Short mmCIF file of C-alpha atoms in Angstrom, two decimals:
data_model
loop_
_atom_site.label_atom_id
_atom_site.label_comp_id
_atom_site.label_asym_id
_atom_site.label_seq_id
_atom_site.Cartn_x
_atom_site.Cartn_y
_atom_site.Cartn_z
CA UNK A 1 80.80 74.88 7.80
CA UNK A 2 82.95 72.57 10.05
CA UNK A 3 81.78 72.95 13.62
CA UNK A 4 85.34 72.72 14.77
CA UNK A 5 86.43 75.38 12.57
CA UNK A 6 83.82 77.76 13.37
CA UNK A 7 85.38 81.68 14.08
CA UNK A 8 84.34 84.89 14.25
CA UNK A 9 86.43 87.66 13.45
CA UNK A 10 84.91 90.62 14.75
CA UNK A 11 86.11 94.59 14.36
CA UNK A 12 83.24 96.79 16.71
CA UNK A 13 83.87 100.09 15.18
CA UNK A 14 82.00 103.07 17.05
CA UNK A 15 80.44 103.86 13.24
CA UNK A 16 80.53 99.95 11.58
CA UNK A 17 80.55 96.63 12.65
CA UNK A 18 82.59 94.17 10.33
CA UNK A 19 82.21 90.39 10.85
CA UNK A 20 84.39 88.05 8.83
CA UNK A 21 83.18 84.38 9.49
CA UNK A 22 85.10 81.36 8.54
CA UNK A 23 84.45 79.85 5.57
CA UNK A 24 82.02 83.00 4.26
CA UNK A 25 84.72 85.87 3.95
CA UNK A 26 83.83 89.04 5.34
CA UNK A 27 79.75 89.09 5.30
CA UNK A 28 79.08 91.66 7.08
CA UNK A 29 79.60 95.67 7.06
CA UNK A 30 77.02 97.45 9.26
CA UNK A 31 76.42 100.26 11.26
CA UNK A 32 77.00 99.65 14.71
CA UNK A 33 73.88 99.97 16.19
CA UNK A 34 71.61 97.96 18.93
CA UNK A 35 68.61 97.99 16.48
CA UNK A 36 67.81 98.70 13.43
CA UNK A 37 64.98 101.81 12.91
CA UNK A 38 64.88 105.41 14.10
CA UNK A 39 65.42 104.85 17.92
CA UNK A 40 68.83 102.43 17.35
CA UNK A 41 71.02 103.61 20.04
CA UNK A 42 75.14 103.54 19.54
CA UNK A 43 76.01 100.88 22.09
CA UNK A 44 79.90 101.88 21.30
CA UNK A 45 81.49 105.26 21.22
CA UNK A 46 84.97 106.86 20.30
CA UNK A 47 86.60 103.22 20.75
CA UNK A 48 84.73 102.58 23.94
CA UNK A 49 81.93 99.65 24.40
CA UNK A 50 79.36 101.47 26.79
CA UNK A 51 76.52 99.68 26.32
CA UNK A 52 77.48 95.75 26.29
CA UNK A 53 73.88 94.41 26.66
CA UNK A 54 72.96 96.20 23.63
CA UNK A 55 76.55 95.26 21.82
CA UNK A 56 75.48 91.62 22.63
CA UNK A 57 71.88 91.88 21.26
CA UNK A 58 73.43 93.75 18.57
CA UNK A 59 75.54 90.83 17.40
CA UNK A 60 73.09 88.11 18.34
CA UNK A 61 70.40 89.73 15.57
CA UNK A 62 73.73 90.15 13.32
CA UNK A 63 75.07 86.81 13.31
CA UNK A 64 72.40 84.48 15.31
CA UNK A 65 71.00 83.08 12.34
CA UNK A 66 74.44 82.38 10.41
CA UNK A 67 76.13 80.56 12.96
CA UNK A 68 75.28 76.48 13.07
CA UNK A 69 73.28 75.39 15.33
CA UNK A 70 75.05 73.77 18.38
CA UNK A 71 78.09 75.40 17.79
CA UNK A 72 80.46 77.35 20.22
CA UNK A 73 82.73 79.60 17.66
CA UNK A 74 86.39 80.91 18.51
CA UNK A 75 85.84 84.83 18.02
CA UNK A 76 88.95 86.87 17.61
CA UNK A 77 88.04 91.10 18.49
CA UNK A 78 90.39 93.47 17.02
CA UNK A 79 90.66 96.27 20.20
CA UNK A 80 92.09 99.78 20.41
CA UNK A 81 95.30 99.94 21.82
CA UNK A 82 94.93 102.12 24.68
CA UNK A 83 92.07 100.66 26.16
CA UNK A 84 93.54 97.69 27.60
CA UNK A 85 92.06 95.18 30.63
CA UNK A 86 88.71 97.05 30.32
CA UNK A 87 88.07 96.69 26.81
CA UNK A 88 88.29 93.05 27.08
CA UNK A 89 86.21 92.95 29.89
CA UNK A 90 83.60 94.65 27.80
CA UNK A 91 84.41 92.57 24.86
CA UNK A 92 83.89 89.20 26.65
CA UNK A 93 80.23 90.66 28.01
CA UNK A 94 79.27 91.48 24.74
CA UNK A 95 80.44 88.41 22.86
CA UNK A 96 78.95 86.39 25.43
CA UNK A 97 75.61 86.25 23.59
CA UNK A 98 77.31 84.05 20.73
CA UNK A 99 78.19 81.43 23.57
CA UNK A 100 81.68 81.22 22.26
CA UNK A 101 84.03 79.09 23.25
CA UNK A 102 87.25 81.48 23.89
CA UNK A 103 87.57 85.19 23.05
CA UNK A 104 90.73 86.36 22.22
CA UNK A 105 91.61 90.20 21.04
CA UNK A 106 93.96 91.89 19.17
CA UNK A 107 95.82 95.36 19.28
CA UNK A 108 94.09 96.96 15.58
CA UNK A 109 97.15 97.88 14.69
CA UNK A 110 99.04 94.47 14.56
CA UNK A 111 95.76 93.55 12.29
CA UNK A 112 96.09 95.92 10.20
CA UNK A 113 100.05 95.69 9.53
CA UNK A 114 99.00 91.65 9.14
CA UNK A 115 96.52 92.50 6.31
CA UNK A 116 98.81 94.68 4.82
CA UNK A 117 101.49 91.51 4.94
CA UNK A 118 103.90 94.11 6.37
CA UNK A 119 107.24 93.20 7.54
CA UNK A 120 107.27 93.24 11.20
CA UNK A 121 110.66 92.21 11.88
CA UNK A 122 111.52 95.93 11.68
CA UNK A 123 109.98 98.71 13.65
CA UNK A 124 106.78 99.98 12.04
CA UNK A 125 104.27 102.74 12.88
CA UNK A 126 100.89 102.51 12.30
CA UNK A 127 97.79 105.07 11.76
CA UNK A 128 94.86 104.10 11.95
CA UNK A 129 92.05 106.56 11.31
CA UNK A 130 88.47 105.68 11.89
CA UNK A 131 84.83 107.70 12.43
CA UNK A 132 85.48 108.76 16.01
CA UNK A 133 89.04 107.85 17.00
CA UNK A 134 92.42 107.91 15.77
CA UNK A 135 95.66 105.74 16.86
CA UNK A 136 99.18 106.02 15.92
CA UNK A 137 100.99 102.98 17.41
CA UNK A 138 105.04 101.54 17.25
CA UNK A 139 105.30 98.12 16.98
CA UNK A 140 108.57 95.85 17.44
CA UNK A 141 108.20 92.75 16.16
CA UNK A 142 104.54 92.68 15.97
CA UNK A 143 104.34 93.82 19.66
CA UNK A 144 102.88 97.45 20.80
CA UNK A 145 105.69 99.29 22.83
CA UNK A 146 104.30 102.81 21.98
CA UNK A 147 100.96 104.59 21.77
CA UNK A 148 98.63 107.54 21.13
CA UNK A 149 95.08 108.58 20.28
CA UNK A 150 92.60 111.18 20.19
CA UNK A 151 89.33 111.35 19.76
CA UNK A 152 88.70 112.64 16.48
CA UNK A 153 88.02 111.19 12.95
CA UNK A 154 86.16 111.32 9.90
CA UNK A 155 82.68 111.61 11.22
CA UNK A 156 83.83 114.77 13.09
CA UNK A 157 84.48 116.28 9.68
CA UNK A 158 81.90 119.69 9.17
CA UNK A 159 82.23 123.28 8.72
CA UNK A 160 84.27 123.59 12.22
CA UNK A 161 86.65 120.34 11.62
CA UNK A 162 88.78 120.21 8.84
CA UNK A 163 91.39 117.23 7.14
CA UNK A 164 94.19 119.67 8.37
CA UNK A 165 93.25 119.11 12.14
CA UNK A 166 92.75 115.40 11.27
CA UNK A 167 96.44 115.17 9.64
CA UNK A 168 97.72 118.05 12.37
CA UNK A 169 96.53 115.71 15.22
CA UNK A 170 98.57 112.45 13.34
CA UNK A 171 101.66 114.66 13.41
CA UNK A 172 101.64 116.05 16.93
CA UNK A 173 101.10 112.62 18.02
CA UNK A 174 104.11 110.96 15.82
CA UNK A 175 106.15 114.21 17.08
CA UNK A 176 105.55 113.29 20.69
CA UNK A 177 106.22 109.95 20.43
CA UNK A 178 109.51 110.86 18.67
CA UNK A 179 110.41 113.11 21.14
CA UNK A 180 109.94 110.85 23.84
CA UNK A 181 111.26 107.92 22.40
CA UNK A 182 115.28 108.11 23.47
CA UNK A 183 115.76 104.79 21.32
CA UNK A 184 116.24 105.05 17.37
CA UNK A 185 113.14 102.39 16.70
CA UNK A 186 110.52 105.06 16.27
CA UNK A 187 112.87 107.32 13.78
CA UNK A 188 113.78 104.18 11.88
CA UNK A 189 110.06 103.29 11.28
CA UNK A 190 109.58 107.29 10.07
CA UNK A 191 112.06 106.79 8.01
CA UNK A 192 110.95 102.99 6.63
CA UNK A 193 107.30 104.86 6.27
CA UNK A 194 103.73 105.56 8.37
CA UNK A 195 101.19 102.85 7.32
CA UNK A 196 97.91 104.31 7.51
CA UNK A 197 94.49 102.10 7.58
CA UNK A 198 91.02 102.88 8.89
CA UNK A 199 88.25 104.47 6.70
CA UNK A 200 90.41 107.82 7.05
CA UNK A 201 92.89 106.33 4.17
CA UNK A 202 90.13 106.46 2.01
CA UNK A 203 89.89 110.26 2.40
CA UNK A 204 92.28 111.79 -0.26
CA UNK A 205 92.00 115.25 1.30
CA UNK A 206 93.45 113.53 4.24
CA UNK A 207 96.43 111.48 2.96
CA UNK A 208 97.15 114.77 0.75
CA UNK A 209 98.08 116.49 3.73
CA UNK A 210 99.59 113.59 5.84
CA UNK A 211 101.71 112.78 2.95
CA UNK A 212 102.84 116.77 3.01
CA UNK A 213 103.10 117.29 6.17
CA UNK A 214 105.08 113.43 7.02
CA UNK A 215 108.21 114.63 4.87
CA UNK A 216 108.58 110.83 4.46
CA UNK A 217 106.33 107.49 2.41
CA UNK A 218 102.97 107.12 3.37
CA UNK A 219 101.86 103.72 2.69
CA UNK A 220 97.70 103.21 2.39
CA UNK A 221 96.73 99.93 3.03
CA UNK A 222 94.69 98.30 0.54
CA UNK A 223 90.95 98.61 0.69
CA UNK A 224 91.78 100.04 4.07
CA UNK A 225 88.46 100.43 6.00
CA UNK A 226 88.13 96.56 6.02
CA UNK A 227 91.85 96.04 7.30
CA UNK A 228 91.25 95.39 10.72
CA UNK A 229 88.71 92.67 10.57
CA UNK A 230 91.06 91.24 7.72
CA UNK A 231 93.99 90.86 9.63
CA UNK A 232 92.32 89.54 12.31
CA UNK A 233 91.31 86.92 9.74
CA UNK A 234 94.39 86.53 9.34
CA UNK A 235 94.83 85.29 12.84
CA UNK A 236 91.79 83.14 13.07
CA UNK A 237 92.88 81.31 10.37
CA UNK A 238 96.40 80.19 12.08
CA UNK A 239 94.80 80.03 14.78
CA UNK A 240 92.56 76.92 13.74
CA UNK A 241 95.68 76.03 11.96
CA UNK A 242 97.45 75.44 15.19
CA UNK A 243 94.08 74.19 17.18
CA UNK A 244 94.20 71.04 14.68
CA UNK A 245 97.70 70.24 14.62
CA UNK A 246 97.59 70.21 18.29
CA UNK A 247 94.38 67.91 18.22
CA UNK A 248 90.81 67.86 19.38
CA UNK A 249 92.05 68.78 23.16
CA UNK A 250 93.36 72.09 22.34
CA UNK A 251 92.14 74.88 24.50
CA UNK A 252 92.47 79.07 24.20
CA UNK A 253 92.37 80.89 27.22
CA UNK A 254 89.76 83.53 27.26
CA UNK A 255 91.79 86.31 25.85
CA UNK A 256 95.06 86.59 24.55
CA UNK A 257 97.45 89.24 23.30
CA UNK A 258 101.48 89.43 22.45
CA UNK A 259 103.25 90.32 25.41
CA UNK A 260 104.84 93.64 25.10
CA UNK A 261 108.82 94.11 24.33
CA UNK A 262 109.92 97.44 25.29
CA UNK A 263 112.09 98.12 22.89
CA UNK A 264 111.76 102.15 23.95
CA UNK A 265 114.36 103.32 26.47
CA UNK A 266 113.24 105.42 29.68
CA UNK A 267 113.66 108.94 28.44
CA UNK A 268 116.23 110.27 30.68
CA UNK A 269 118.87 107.28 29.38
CA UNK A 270 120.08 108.47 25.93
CA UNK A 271 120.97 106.00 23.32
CA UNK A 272 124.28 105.54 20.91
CA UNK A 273 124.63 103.22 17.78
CA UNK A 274 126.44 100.49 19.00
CA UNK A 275 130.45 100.61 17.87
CA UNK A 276 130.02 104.09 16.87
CA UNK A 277 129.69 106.09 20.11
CA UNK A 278 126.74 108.52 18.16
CA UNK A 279 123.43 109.35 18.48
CA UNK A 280 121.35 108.63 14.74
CA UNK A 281 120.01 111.05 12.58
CA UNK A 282 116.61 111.69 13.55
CA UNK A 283 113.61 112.34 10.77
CA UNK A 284 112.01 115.90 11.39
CA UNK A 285 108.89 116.60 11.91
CA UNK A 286 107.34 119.98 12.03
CA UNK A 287 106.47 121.51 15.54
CA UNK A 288 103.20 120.74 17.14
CA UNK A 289 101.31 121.15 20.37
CA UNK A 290 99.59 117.43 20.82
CA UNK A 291 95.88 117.84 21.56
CA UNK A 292 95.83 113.93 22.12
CA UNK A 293 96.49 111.94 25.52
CA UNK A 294 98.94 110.24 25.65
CA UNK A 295 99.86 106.44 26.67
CA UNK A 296 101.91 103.56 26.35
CA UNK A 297 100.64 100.06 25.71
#
């Protein structure tokens, strides 16, 4: 492996940790936990890092060993949307262990439209539904200008949750977001389709319902559980692209992510089709009470 090309991408799932390393592919697909045997502890939870130490002894047993000696790797984090400054705070103590030489993150959802090769020239909304958390996010040209979550997914699923809340709690969230958005970029992208990633694409008694309940495509992204860490491949790759062009000096600060556009209009201004003086045709979704919280990236 060249030691100048050496990255990490990394995707720190609160259920499994996926590790794509340059040069190897994706090598790794493990439970996220600080140790392996009957007292492991969960060092992250519903999309949140609380235990860094044991995230960074975690990935030092994980990837110690593979990593060539006297290196200092470029490790891209794929990171939920809503968590923001502290995230990467967590990220960088956690990461830390691998000594690398920048950190950089990026929003899950822009990795998984990039492994999906989507078209992000045009508004697109993406689901992504994993163990313990689900997102549905708007991005404009590959930059998040809406968000929401909740904190529920697949490993919640037993006699008292069902797929219907699962897909219930993706509507009400796409609803609100529709509702609030007083631009036409969020109905365009229902209308253009909801890309859906995270293990909870791999559920068909999920997608069954989204797709029925949607009233519009529903587009699963290949081998979807593995997107994020994919995409984020994805960037790695250009990223060590660029490094080289720009020769041995080249530098990354210690995170980085696309500055936001806000392509969504404060909701009290309503918006017109330019030259025609008319509001669009909005899709319709069916009326639901949102049991998420709400943000904006």
């Amino acid at each position: 492996m060249c030691r100048r090309c050496c990255g990490i991408a990394l995707d720190l799932g609160s259920a499994r940790t996926r590790v794509w390393i340059a040069g190897r592919g994706v090598v790794i697909d493990v439970p996220t936990v600080t140790s392996p045997g009957a007292d492991a502890a969960h060092p992250v939870q519903r999309g949140t890092i609380i235990d860094p130490a044991g995230c960074a002894r975690m990935l030092q047993r994980l990837l110690g060993h593979r990593m060539p000696r006297r290196t200092r790797p470029m490790v891209i984090v794929t990171a939920p949307v809503l968590d923001g400054v502290a995230y990467r705070a967590q990220v960088r103590a956690a990461v830390g262990a691998l000594q690398p030489r920048s950190v950089l993150t990026v929003p899950s959802a822009r990795s998984i439209a990039l492994a999906a090769d989507a078209d992000m020239s045009r508004p697109l909304l993406v689901v992504d539904i994993g163990a313990h958390l689900t997102e549905a996010v708007l991005l404009c040209d590959g930059a998040v200008t809406g968000a929401r979550r909740t904190a529920l997914g697949t490993a919640d699923l037993d006699e008292t949750t069902s797929p219907e809340q699962i897909a219930t709690a993706v509507v009400a969230m796409l609803t609100a977001m529709l509702s609030q958005d007083r631009s036409s970029f969020t109905a365009d992208a229902l209308r253009r389709g909801v890309l859906l990633g995270g293990g909870g694409a791999l559920r068909p008694e999920i997608t069954r319902r989204l797709a029925g309940r949607l009233h519009g495509p529903l587009h699963v992204v290949p081998t979807p559980h593995t997107a994020a860490v994919r995409g984020a491949a994805k960037l790695l790759q250009a990223v060590h692209t660029h490094s080289s062009n720009s020769g041995p000096s080249h530098t990354l600060p210690a995170h980085a992510e696309p500055r936001p556009r806000r392509c969504i209009r404060p909701a009290h201004r309503a918006s017109r089709v330019h030259g025609e003086g008319r509001t669009p045709a909005r899709p319709h979704l069916p009326t639901t009470t949102p049991e998420t919280t709400a943000g904006r990236a």
